[in-house]
């Protein structure tokens, strides 16, 4: 049966079940994925296990931040979570503002091209975002964000081997509500968000609402060649929702749209041009790349239909139907210099359709969930690598690549919890996944120009170095078991085992003609799934009359068939070019711990003083990493590092809230830190980020009833320069990875050794109005 036909039928069946199982009524029903966070009494409600539970009762390492908490911190997008959540890295990917690189507990993925799967699942209102493009979600109209650490394969499926990040939008009010938020700050930052909602019927049964956001900022630097801003922001975004609330039924139809017109970000070089002699720039936010076609442009939109029915007290039925699409064009200037050498224009086009069905039941001591999930996703990546042989000679060669990858996934899952006593419970679950990857990869060289896809009139040169269609199917059962002990309402201890896996696929950058004799291009370019076995123990508590909240977890993870995507200079048909190199490198081991806490030091009518903090430690290392050196398999694990995974991370914050003029004045200060971070598996003294600390502060006044607020925020107050990613194509020892002396370029005449940076110091004022 065709995928779309299957989806439509499943959606219609789900709609019919929900519609027949409950008649609408006037009383309001709270949807399971939209609970409010009640921070005053400590009972923060989350849906990490797809059902409403107090944060302290969930036997998972989870951090939940409410929309109010995020606003108080001045958080602008989901990458800000990495400042306070331990063992988590969330960053914008290299040349874009909106493509996400995510790592949790040493597992993730930073390569955005089709063919590679994410290691951390990103969810927008329970809809999985299959691709990293447009996944840097701006924070507005949000109820809360949950970060789940460790494999979530049973309830969330493939590609959650490191964990999951859940963005939950705010539910609509049962009365008219109008809110406005405006921000102005450093670098001419000017943001505006308008949100409105209202009941359509007098009884509040039907409600509609929407938000419109305009987010702009000048660049932190300049492109000295084109004169354009570098690291600027230029975004339009919006969301719309229609909801039906009843005592036994809830329905939500929602849609969202984002248009990111920010300029492509250019990197900072660490060495002078090896051919031109152009010196290194003093400002790391300035760049000199000459490529500006196609213009950077990211459009993403999607819609979802959430249906929930409660035909009786023990059964809840849900259906989640979704469609998403995004289109991106991006000019990536690898050498960050005016010469058109190693210039890479790129196009990304992604779309997905998904359907999830769930049945939750509660029968005395037994509670559970069973479900079905289906995803049909297409990812098209087109790019070309433009190489020149002499500066500033005419174009010699352009290597064009087109990778069209289809992913089709079906899974059945179940999670059951049995309460042996009021204190002891056992949860067991499993998910069986069928995963198919179909790929068409074409790689064609052009001379005297490039591919017509990018408007060039180059001449096709020789036979394609890659031209194949292939498919691979994978099946996997991922189990989970958790034993929980609750000596009383305010303490939870647990021990768990869980497994996760990330799908296999095809390397879109690979060169098929380099396949060894007797091996097909499909086998040469394919890679296997990877798997994680995780063991965890944890303790959560509300102590001293709920004045102290404590959450701790210790974990051990076995990581096998680790996928290591990368690209290197290589020969294809005797021509030096740019090739993908992907391997299931071998094995890795991660072990560590996380501690999070919040203490009410003063809690009186005269004021409240709250201390919060977190610390994470992870010892992540490869135990096996086999690569071919001079055609000889060699284990180089001793010289390789787990990327984007600092050994230490954490934060500390102090908030003092005191009553002023019938409102509340809150003064806050915070510090976050990370130890040394390796950008890739091979250490590089230029682009790796040494340990650092960031300092933030804010002062916010909220009027009575939160009718309005005004706040001043300072981020990265010491103006620290933080490297988040980079490019390197320099000769190195194949075993140790140590760069040669002097430096020798392996791709391009000018040499490629550059980095991208996080935001510098920013100060901004934010005001809100609520009606």
XYZ file of C-alpha atoms in Angstrom:
771
model
C 0.000 0.000 0.000
C 1.341 3.465 -0.853
C 2.695 5.388 2.157
C 0.382 8.380 1.784
C -2.665 6.148 1.322
C -1.725 4.266 4.474
C -1.304 7.497 6.385
C -4.622 8.943 5.225
C -6.488 5.792 6.172
C -4.796 5.625 9.571
C -5.681 9.260 10.233
C -9.309 8.747 9.213
C -9.605 5.652 11.394
C -8.073 7.530 14.341
C -10.444 10.458 13.816
C -13.413 8.115 13.704
C -12.362 6.324 16.900
C -11.893 9.590 18.755
C -15.117 11.069 17.393
C -17.251 8.059 18.287
C -15.748 7.434 21.689
C -16.783 10.759 23.234
C -19.318 13.469 22.595
C -18.190 17.062 23.119
C -19.167 18.653 26.403
C -18.834 22.101 27.897
C -16.320 21.369 30.630
C -12.666 21.951 29.884
C -10.270 19.031 29.434
C -6.517 19.354 29.826
C -4.602 17.725 26.921
C -1.978 15.261 27.989
C 0.889 17.087 26.319
C -0.126 20.537 27.574
C -0.028 20.536 31.387
C 0.968 23.678 33.194
C 4.053 23.769 35.366
C 3.240 24.639 38.938
C 6.571 25.781 40.324
C 5.323 27.274 43.577
C 4.415 23.934 45.150
C 7.210 21.999 43.445
C 4.822 19.856 41.411
C 6.226 20.450 37.935
C 4.221 18.304 35.493
C 5.892 16.753 32.446
C 5.020 14.176 29.786
C 8.384 12.471 29.304
C 6.654 9.053 29.411
C 3.748 10.269 27.226
C 1.511 10.702 30.266
C 1.141 13.424 32.873
C 3.487 12.932 35.827
C 5.146 15.078 38.426
C 8.800 15.723 37.584
C 9.916 14.053 40.784
C 7.993 10.857 39.937
C 9.539 10.320 36.494
C 12.353 7.707 36.619
C 14.287 9.433 33.824
C 17.098 11.992 33.825
C 15.034 14.971 32.685
C 15.264 18.741 32.906
C 12.061 20.747 32.419
C 12.091 24.527 31.987
C 8.811 26.410 31.870
C 8.133 29.285 29.517
C 8.310 31.694 32.481
C 11.700 30.318 33.532
C 13.047 30.659 29.989
C 11.738 34.223 29.741
C 13.350 35.090 33.079
C 16.693 33.887 31.718
C 16.343 35.877 28.505
C 16.599 32.661 26.470
C 16.170 33.354 22.738
C 16.207 29.868 21.164
C 16.616 26.250 22.243
C 20.432 26.384 22.074
C 20.260 28.422 25.321
C 19.262 25.213 27.154
C 22.834 23.917 26.847
C 23.976 26.616 29.289
C 22.077 25.053 32.199
C 21.354 21.409 31.299
C 24.330 19.135 32.119
C 25.998 16.929 29.490
C 24.107 18.651 26.662
C 25.458 20.516 23.608
C 23.044 22.446 21.363
C 24.539 24.742 18.711
C 23.744 26.400 15.420
C 25.594 24.543 12.697
C 28.456 26.444 11.090
C 27.199 28.697 8.277
C 23.535 28.963 9.370
C 21.434 30.320 12.231
C 18.755 27.656 11.998
C 20.409 24.241 11.425
C 20.918 22.413 14.709
C 23.830 20.329 15.984
C 22.704 18.414 19.067
C 24.620 16.105 21.421
C 23.515 14.516 24.712
C 25.855 12.319 26.751
C 28.330 12.111 23.890
C 25.836 11.023 21.230
C 24.723 13.275 18.381
C 25.308 14.392 14.819
C 26.683 17.601 13.320
C 26.503 16.781 9.599
C 23.289 18.237 8.070
C 23.312 16.558 4.651
C 20.748 13.931 3.657
C 21.754 10.361 4.340
C 22.847 11.017 7.918
C 20.467 10.651 10.827
C 20.324 12.671 14.026
C 21.391 11.185 17.351
C 19.122 13.439 19.435
C 15.403 13.591 18.695
C 13.839 17.063 18.416
C 10.061 17.207 18.957
C 7.705 20.104 18.296
C 4.441 19.352 20.122
C 5.166 15.605 19.965
C 5.995 15.733 16.232
C 9.456 14.411 15.442
C 11.579 16.715 13.246
C 13.373 14.327 10.921
C 16.023 16.777 9.671
C 18.234 19.341 11.498
C 17.440 22.178 9.066
C 15.185 24.797 10.726
C 15.420 22.881 14.030
C 16.910 25.805 16.002
C 13.491 26.762 17.348
C 13.048 30.325 18.571
C 11.435 30.487 21.991
C 8.040 32.144 21.980
C 4.541 31.029 22.922
C 6.079 28.074 24.767
C 4.598 26.187 27.728
C 7.835 24.382 28.566
C 10.814 22.571 27.086
C 11.839 19.132 28.317
C 15.311 17.646 27.846
C 15.439 13.864 28.261
C 18.945 12.446 28.685
C 19.820 8.897 27.688
C 18.323 6.583 25.031
C 14.563 7.004 24.569
C 14.114 4.253 21.991
C 10.979 2.650 23.464
C 8.649 5.657 23.538
C 10.363 7.956 21.042
C 11.928 5.578 18.561
C 14.973 5.626 16.319
C 17.487 8.465 16.407
C 16.998 9.205 20.106
C 20.152 7.331 21.117
C 21.477 10.332 23.027
C 18.143 11.643 24.220
C 15.324 13.948 23.165
C 14.351 17.620 23.340
C 10.606 18.348 23.523
C 9.247 21.816 22.692
C 5.689 22.128 24.017
C 3.605 25.093 22.847
C 1.334 26.928 25.244
C -2.320 25.834 25.256
C -5.031 28.365 24.502
C -6.815 30.257 27.284
C -10.551 29.824 27.909
C -10.944 33.616 27.784
C -9.735 36.356 25.478
C -6.004 36.924 25.799
C -3.695 39.379 24.065
C 0.027 39.538 24.792
C 2.873 41.520 23.263
C 6.619 41.247 23.792
C 9.233 43.650 22.491
C 13.024 43.559 22.763
C 15.727 46.021 21.818
C 19.417 45.567 22.459
C 23.013 45.294 21.315
C 23.760 45.065 17.616
C 20.428 46.720 16.935
C 18.526 43.652 18.105
C 14.817 44.323 17.577
C 12.358 41.522 18.335
C 8.603 41.616 18.508
C 6.092 38.875 19.342
C 2.307 39.306 19.305
C 0.043 36.543 20.635
C -3.747 36.490 20.685
C -6.325 33.838 21.548
C -10.050 33.775 22.177
C -12.886 31.324 22.669
C -15.145 31.128 19.639
C -18.119 29.756 21.559
C -19.507 31.205 24.767
C -18.834 27.997 26.663
C -15.159 27.906 25.604
C -15.582 24.660 23.703
C -13.865 25.973 20.578
C -10.862 28.322 20.797
C -8.553 29.897 18.256
C -5.216 31.597 18.664
C -2.029 32.575 16.962
C 1.371 34.220 17.343
C 3.438 36.354 14.999
C 7.152 36.951 15.595
C 9.624 39.295 13.926
C 13.218 38.715 15.048
C 16.054 40.886 13.724
C 19.617 41.805 14.621
C 22.573 43.359 12.847
C 25.690 41.255 12.413
C 28.342 40.763 15.056
C 30.837 41.418 12.273
C 31.138 42.160 8.560
C 31.979 40.294 5.403
C 34.755 42.572 4.170
C 34.436 41.278 0.611
C 30.671 41.583 0.056
C 29.985 44.311 2.629
C 27.168 42.224 4.162
C 26.588 41.690 7.865
C 28.083 38.514 9.313
C 26.164 36.671 12.078
C 23.024 38.762 11.605
C 19.431 37.617 12.163
C 16.378 38.270 9.980
C 13.415 36.005 10.774
C 9.632 36.033 10.337
C 7.728 33.317 12.183
C 4.159 32.504 13.084
C 1.878 29.867 14.569
C -1.853 29.325 14.484
C -4.068 26.955 16.464
C -7.682 25.823 16.643
C -8.640 23.779 19.692
C -11.748 21.901 20.832
C -12.046 21.336 24.594
C -14.503 18.911 26.113
C -14.768 16.727 29.180
C -13.930 13.602 27.172
C -12.310 14.964 24.045
C -9.577 17.367 23.089
C -8.549 18.290 19.536
C -5.891 20.678 18.310
C -5.177 21.670 14.715
C -2.003 23.742 14.525
C 0.324 25.135 11.916
C 3.616 27.019 12.003
C 5.789 28.888 9.509
C 9.346 30.233 9.706
C 11.253 32.252 7.123
C 14.911 32.857 8.006
C 16.493 35.383 5.645
C 19.676 35.832 7.670
C 22.938 36.043 5.743
C 25.168 33.019 5.493
C 27.717 33.052 8.303
C 31.378 33.164 7.293
C 34.138 31.554 9.326
C 37.266 33.036 10.896
C 40.579 31.857 9.435
C 43.504 30.987 11.690
C 46.178 31.125 8.981
C 47.009 33.629 6.267
C 46.066 32.715 2.714
C 48.648 30.175 1.585
C 48.580 31.477 -1.983
C 47.376 35.072 -1.703
C 49.020 35.898 1.624
C 45.834 37.623 2.874
C 46.408 38.096 6.630
C 44.320 36.769 9.513
C 41.574 39.190 10.607
C 41.634 40.609 14.121
C 37.853 40.353 14.662
C 36.714 36.729 14.773
C 33.219 37.778 13.621
C 34.563 39.337 10.412
C 35.103 37.229 7.312
C 36.164 37.646 3.687
C 34.370 34.901 1.761
C 33.306 35.937 -1.724
C 30.549 33.375 -2.357
C 27.033 34.789 -2.085
C 24.999 32.689 -4.514
C 22.549 31.267 -3.934
C 21.486 33.685 -1.207
C 20.967 32.111 2.179
C 17.256 31.446 2.638
C 15.432 29.011 4.917
C 11.690 28.388 4.764
C 10.016 25.840 7.011
C 6.399 25.104 7.704
C 4.219 22.342 9.032
C 0.848 21.339 10.359
C -0.395 18.793 12.852
C -3.661 17.387 14.144
C -3.711 16.139 17.736
C -6.788 14.173 18.849
C -7.401 12.798 22.311
C -10.445 11.006 23.682
C -11.245 9.510 27.067
C -14.183 7.139 26.521
C -14.001 6.054 30.171
C -11.921 6.500 33.290
C -9.325 3.871 32.421
C -8.721 4.457 28.709
C -7.272 7.364 26.696
C -6.938 7.281 22.910
C -4.659 9.614 20.933
C -3.782 10.324 17.324
C -1.008 12.656 16.115
C -0.952 13.376 12.374
C 1.648 15.738 10.927
C 3.193 17.085 7.753
C 6.353 19.196 7.616
C 8.447 20.746 4.856
C 11.528 22.928 4.677
C 13.614 24.362 1.840
C 17.047 25.920 2.284
C 19.662 27.458 0.036
C 23.085 28.250 1.406
C 26.423 29.549 0.062
C 29.270 28.015 2.074
C 32.698 29.569 1.504
C 35.043 27.018 3.041
C 38.264 29.025 2.732
C 36.563 32.296 3.827
C 38.535 34.305 1.272
C 37.594 36.314 -1.846
C 38.935 33.694 -4.251
C 36.383 31.155 -5.464
C 38.339 28.173 -4.191
C 36.469 25.446 -2.293
C 33.217 27.356 -2.623
C 30.193 25.158 -1.925
C 26.695 26.365 -2.867
C 24.061 24.074 -1.378
C 20.359 23.268 -1.538
C 18.414 21.299 1.099
C 14.809 20.231 0.532
C 13.104 18.096 3.145
C 9.562 16.909 3.711
C 7.937 14.392 5.997
C 4.546 12.966 6.852
C 3.939 11.063 10.082
C 1.185 9.328 11.987
C 1.200 8.137 15.569
C -1.554 6.251 17.402
C -1.540 5.718 21.172
C -3.741 3.944 23.682
C -3.140 4.615 27.374
C -4.827 2.562 30.050
C -4.952 2.383 33.821
C -6.286 -0.773 35.446
C -5.607 -0.781 39.156
C -1.945 -1.495 39.704
C -1.232 -1.781 35.985
C -0.706 1.308 33.831
C 0.471 1.254 30.280
C 0.699 2.606 26.788
C 0.690 0.846 23.429
C 1.159 2.577 20.111
C 2.045 2.615 16.451
C 4.239 5.078 14.556
C 4.757 5.716 10.849
C 7.096 8.157 9.079
C 7.682 8.792 5.383
C 10.417 11.380 4.809
C 12.312 12.669 1.774
C 15.587 14.575 1.983
C 17.184 16.080 -1.115
C 20.657 17.611 -0.872
C 22.382 19.260 -3.840
C 25.764 20.927 -3.652
C 28.904 21.407 -5.678
C 32.520 21.876 -4.638
C 34.237 24.466 -6.805
C 38.003 24.136 -7.096
C 40.503 26.394 -8.892
C 44.048 25.384 -9.718
C 45.660 28.841 -9.671
C 44.712 32.091 -8.004
C 42.830 33.864 -9.537
C 42.629 31.507 -12.515
C 39.322 30.492 -14.152
C 37.368 27.635 -12.655
C 39.008 24.290 -13.291
C 36.633 21.823 -11.697
C 33.254 21.678 -9.966
C 32.208 18.406 -8.349
C 28.395 18.361 -8.244
C 26.575 15.999 -5.869
C 22.870 15.190 -5.667
C 21.620 12.920 -2.908
C 17.928 12.047 -2.793
C 17.217 9.930 0.279
C 13.869 8.509 1.316
C 13.317 7.176 4.823
C 10.309 5.037 5.640
C 9.789 3.815 9.182
C 7.098 1.834 10.980
C 7.166 0.873 14.634
C 5.006 -0.720 17.279
C 5.723 0.019 20.924
C 4.475 -0.648 24.429
C 5.368 0.514 27.919
C 3.809 -1.101 30.993
C 4.152 -0.181 34.664
C 3.058 -2.472 37.478
C 2.836 -1.215 41.064
C 3.768 -4.122 43.328
C 3.164 -1.895 46.359
C 2.703 1.799 46.997
C 6.497 2.027 47.031
C 7.809 -0.462 44.437
C 6.987 -0.487 40.740
C 8.446 -2.087 37.643
C 8.217 -0.643 34.143
C 9.027 -2.696 31.067
C 8.727 -1.668 27.469
C 9.898 -2.313 23.984
C 9.725 -0.990 20.469
C 10.063 -2.951 17.248
C 11.146 -0.773 14.333
C 11.257 -1.467 10.611
C 13.419 1.117 8.894
C 14.043 1.390 5.145
C 16.386 3.738 3.345
C 16.173 4.340 -0.427
C 18.848 6.440 -2.018
C 19.779 7.941 -5.373
C 23.229 9.545 -5.395
C 24.799 11.250 -8.409
C 28.229 12.848 -8.478
C 29.328 14.541 -11.702
C 32.405 16.652 -12.451
C 32.152 19.842 -14.553
C 34.855 22.018 -16.090
C 34.774 25.694 -17.071
C 31.777 26.178 -14.814
C 29.487 24.220 -12.575
C 26.176 22.401 -12.632
C 23.086 23.945 -14.260
C 21.329 23.382 -10.915
C 23.199 26.466 -9.697
C 22.765 28.424 -12.917
C 26.159 27.635 -14.379
C 27.040 26.553 -17.904
C 29.821 24.131 -17.091
C 30.674 21.187 -19.299
C 30.175 17.681 -17.889
C 33.620 16.100 -17.639
C 33.945 12.328 -17.795
C 31.536 9.711 -16.482
C 29.846 10.271 -13.100
C 32.099 9.199 -10.240
C 28.958 8.118 -8.361
C 25.700 7.066 -9.996
C 23.607 4.527 -8.185
C 20.222 3.709 -6.779
C 20.024 1.447 -3.798
C 18.049 0.533 -0.729
C 18.731 -0.899 2.685
C 16.317 -2.160 5.309
C 16.954 -2.479 9.004
C 14.927 -3.937 11.853
C 15.543 -3.443 15.530
C 13.905 -4.209 18.857
C 14.792 -1.689 21.571
C 13.811 -2.692 25.116
C 13.664 -0.746 28.352
C 13.182 -1.742 31.990
C 13.003 0.438 35.087
C 12.674 -0.474 38.779
C 11.380 2.386 40.926
C 11.299 2.748 44.711
C 9.374 5.614 46.363
C 9.816 5.511 50.152
C 7.416 8.463 50.322
C 5.811 11.095 48.113
C 8.911 13.319 48.112
C 11.605 10.752 47.242
C 12.179 8.589 44.179
C 14.979 6.126 43.503
C 15.274 4.186 40.264
C 17.495 1.881 38.238
C 16.989 1.424 34.507
C 18.273 -0.255 31.395
C 17.454 1.161 27.978
C 18.556 0.731 24.407
C 18.523 3.063 21.444
C 19.582 2.897 17.832
C 20.226 5.260 14.971
C 19.340 4.204 11.444
C 21.900 3.294 8.813
C 22.077 4.876 5.390
C 24.201 6.019 2.467
C 27.064 8.511 2.406
C 25.953 11.248 -0.018
C 29.501 12.577 -0.373
C 31.105 9.246 -1.172
C 32.823 8.521 -4.485
C 31.458 5.303 -5.937
C 34.294 4.720 -8.430
C 36.657 4.323 -5.456
C 34.833 1.166 -4.363
C 37.220 -1.793 -4.039
C 37.119 -4.445 -6.723
C 34.142 -6.746 -6.272
C 32.196 -4.288 -4.079
C 29.114 -2.502 -5.387
C 28.718 1.255 -5.035
C 25.708 0.696 -2.791
C 27.719 -1.462 -0.363
C 30.701 0.897 -0.531
C 28.634 3.989 0.280
C 26.351 2.442 2.905
C 26.837 2.307 6.658
C 25.147 0.286 9.379
C 22.906 1.440 12.233
C 24.541 2.249 15.538
C 23.347 1.050 18.948
C 23.583 2.197 22.557
C 23.017 0.118 25.682
C 22.524 2.386 28.682
C 22.456 1.620 32.400
C 21.315 4.317 34.822
C 20.561 4.836 38.493
C 18.992 7.982 39.861
C 17.588 9.740 42.889
C 15.092 12.634 43.017
C 13.832 14.376 46.128
C 11.892 17.320 47.519
C 13.506 17.882 50.900
C 13.002 20.115 53.941
C 9.398 20.903 53.240
C 10.087 21.229 49.527
C 12.646 23.966 50.074
C 15.283 21.853 48.309
C 14.780 19.959 45.051
C 17.522 17.488 44.118
C 17.907 15.272 41.055
C 20.898 13.007 40.485
C 21.723 10.351 37.920
C 24.695 8.124 37.172
C 25.010 6.292 33.872
C 27.115 3.842 31.893
C 26.703 3.465 28.125
C 28.079 0.952 25.607
C 28.072 2.523 22.148
C 28.659 0.188 19.188
C 28.992 0.600 15.404
C 29.473 4.334 15.925
C 28.825 6.278 12.707
C 31.564 8.830 11.976
C 30.632 10.999 8.979
C 33.298 13.277 7.596
C 34.873 14.637 4.454
C 38.463 14.746 3.267
C 40.499 15.636 0.232
C 40.781 12.624 -2.045
C 41.379 11.400 -5.579
C 38.474 10.502 -7.864
C 39.522 9.324 -11.303
C 42.944 10.857 -10.687
C 41.492 14.298 -9.835
C 41.948 15.888 -6.409
C 38.508 16.629 -5.010
C 36.280 16.456 -1.934
C 35.045 13.048 -0.720
C 32.864 11.722 2.043
C 34.319 9.209 4.450
C 31.859 7.402 6.707
C 32.633 4.420 8.878
C 31.032 2.453 11.668
C 34.239 3.180 13.532
C 33.859 0.634 16.262
C 33.010 1.074 19.915
C 32.823 3.781 22.532
C 32.118 3.849 26.232
C 30.514 6.695 28.185
C 30.116 6.902 31.926
C 29.331 9.803 34.184
C 26.849 11.562 36.404
C 24.549 14.578 36.590
C 23.331 16.594 39.564
C 20.658 19.294 39.436
C 19.281 21.240 42.360
C 17.199 24.189 43.461
C 17.169 25.567 47.003
C 14.848 28.195 48.508
C 17.282 29.944 50.834
C 14.769 32.608 51.814
C 11.024 32.175 51.364
C 9.017 34.897 53.077
C 6.654 37.739 52.350
C 9.650 40.089 52.383
C 11.372 38.253 49.522
C 12.509 34.971 48.050
C 16.127 33.973 47.455
C 16.634 30.891 45.285
C 19.889 29.121 44.451
C 19.881 26.741 41.486
C 22.640 24.783 39.843
C 23.756 21.751 37.902
C 26.906 19.804 37.221
C 27.589 17.078 34.699
C 30.581 14.801 34.265
C 31.167 12.371 31.424
C 34.144 10.158 30.703
C 33.634 9.416 27.002
C 36.215 7.464 25.067
C 36.568 5.231 22.056
C 37.555 1.686 22.920
C 37.888 0.720 19.269
C 38.351 2.957 16.233
C 39.584 1.164 13.154
C 40.635 3.144 10.083
C 42.635 2.276 6.987
C 46.159 3.687 7.024
C 48.154 2.843 3.892
C 45.523 0.164 3.123
C 46.111 -1.430 6.533
C 43.296 -1.520 9.137
C 44.638 0.262 12.210
C 43.056 0.837 15.602
C 43.610 4.514 16.458
C 41.228 4.722 19.434
C 43.988 6.055 21.686
C 44.234 9.162 19.472
C 40.550 9.869 18.913
C 38.059 11.865 20.989
C 34.273 11.923 21.299
C 33.292 15.201 19.655
C 31.167 17.986 21.145
C 31.307 16.360 24.577
C 33.104 18.325 27.289
C 34.112 16.251 30.296
C 32.637 18.786 32.731
C 29.627 21.060 32.332
C 27.344 22.888 34.695
C 25.799 26.090 35.941
C 24.939 28.098 39.037
C 22.341 30.833 39.445
C 21.024 33.062 42.193
C 17.601 34.776 42.006
C 16.249 37.273 44.499
C 12.585 38.289 44.177
C 11.125 40.981 46.397
C 7.775 42.776 46.436
C 7.874 46.318 45.018
C 4.798 48.522 44.478
C 2.457 45.516 44.604
C 4.543 43.826 41.899
C 7.728 41.754 41.974
C 11.294 42.817 41.267
C 13.643 39.924 40.476
C 17.414 40.284 40.341
C 19.289 37.313 38.871
C 22.857 36.322 38.173
C 24.233 33.142 36.691
C 27.338 31.327 35.524
C 27.713 28.339 33.207
C 30.847 26.421 32.342
C 32.181 23.730 30.048
C 35.568 22.057 29.953
C 37.574 21.519 26.771
C 35.482 20.558 23.745
C 36.788 18.699 20.687
C 35.015 19.737 17.474
C 35.902 16.487 15.703
C 37.287 13.085 16.627
C 40.836 14.282 15.855
C 42.183 16.945 18.202
C 42.981 20.279 16.559
C 44.686 23.073 18.544
C 43.156 25.753 16.312
C 39.461 24.922 16.300
C 38.968 22.995 19.570
C 37.444 25.101 22.335
C 39.303 25.359 25.661
C 37.356 25.361 28.916
C 35.358 28.510 29.618
C 32.786 30.213 31.833
C 29.890 32.446 30.779
C 28.253 35.029 33.061
C 24.710 36.381 32.715
C 22.616 38.792 34.756
C 19.146 40.338 34.668
C 16.770 42.590 36.554
C 13.048 42.278 35.822
C 9.986 44.000 37.263
C 6.578 42.350 36.915
C 3.462 44.385 37.623
C 0.578 43.011 39.740
C -1.212 40.194 37.949
C 1.661 40.071 35.450
C -0.156 42.755 33.428
C 3.175 44.082 32.209
C 6.878 43.570 32.788
C 10.141 45.297 31.982
C 13.549 43.680 32.182
C 17.211 44.303 31.389
C 19.307 41.274 30.447
C 23.037 40.786 29.989
C 24.384 37.674 28.249
C 28.045 36.613 28.083
C 28.990 39.645 30.163
C 32.755 39.027 29.920
C 32.493 38.949 26.109
C 34.032 35.488 25.809
C 34.841 34.128 22.341
C 33.470 30.581 22.148
C 34.239 28.352 19.155
C 31.273 26.152 18.298
C 32.376 24.443 15.069
C 34.901 24.670 12.271
C 36.535 23.358 9.121
C 39.967 21.813 8.713
C 41.639 20.435 5.585
C 45.281 20.322 6.595
C 47.760 17.458 6.363
C 48.165 15.456 9.559
C 49.705 12.268 10.841
C 47.162 9.581 9.874
C 47.532 7.802 13.209
C 47.847 10.556 15.793
C 46.090 13.312 13.853
C 48.845 15.803 14.714
C 49.089 18.552 12.090
C 52.249 18.643 10.010
C 54.781 21.430 10.479
C 54.663 23.627 8.491
C 50.949 23.445 7.709
C 50.119 21.894 4.334
C 46.738 22.307 2.624
C 45.047 19.112 1.449
C 42.146 20.854 -0.323
C 42.297 24.191 -2.112
C 45.215 26.511 -2.708
C 44.604 28.892 0.184
C 44.240 26.311 2.952
C 41.163 25.697 5.105
C 41.438 26.081 8.860
C 38.602 28.140 10.321
C 36.012 28.317 13.089
C 32.567 29.692 13.867
C 31.692 31.389 17.142
C 28.860 31.720 19.634
C 27.317 35.106 20.381
C 29.465 37.824 21.975
C 28.292 40.010 24.856
C 24.716 41.194 24.394
C 22.628 43.555 26.520
C 18.944 44.020 25.775
C 15.715 45.343 27.242
C 12.494 43.329 27.031
C 9.003 44.552 27.827
C 5.737 42.619 27.882
C 2.044 43.549 27.985
C -0.810 41.197 28.833
C -4.513 41.875 28.362
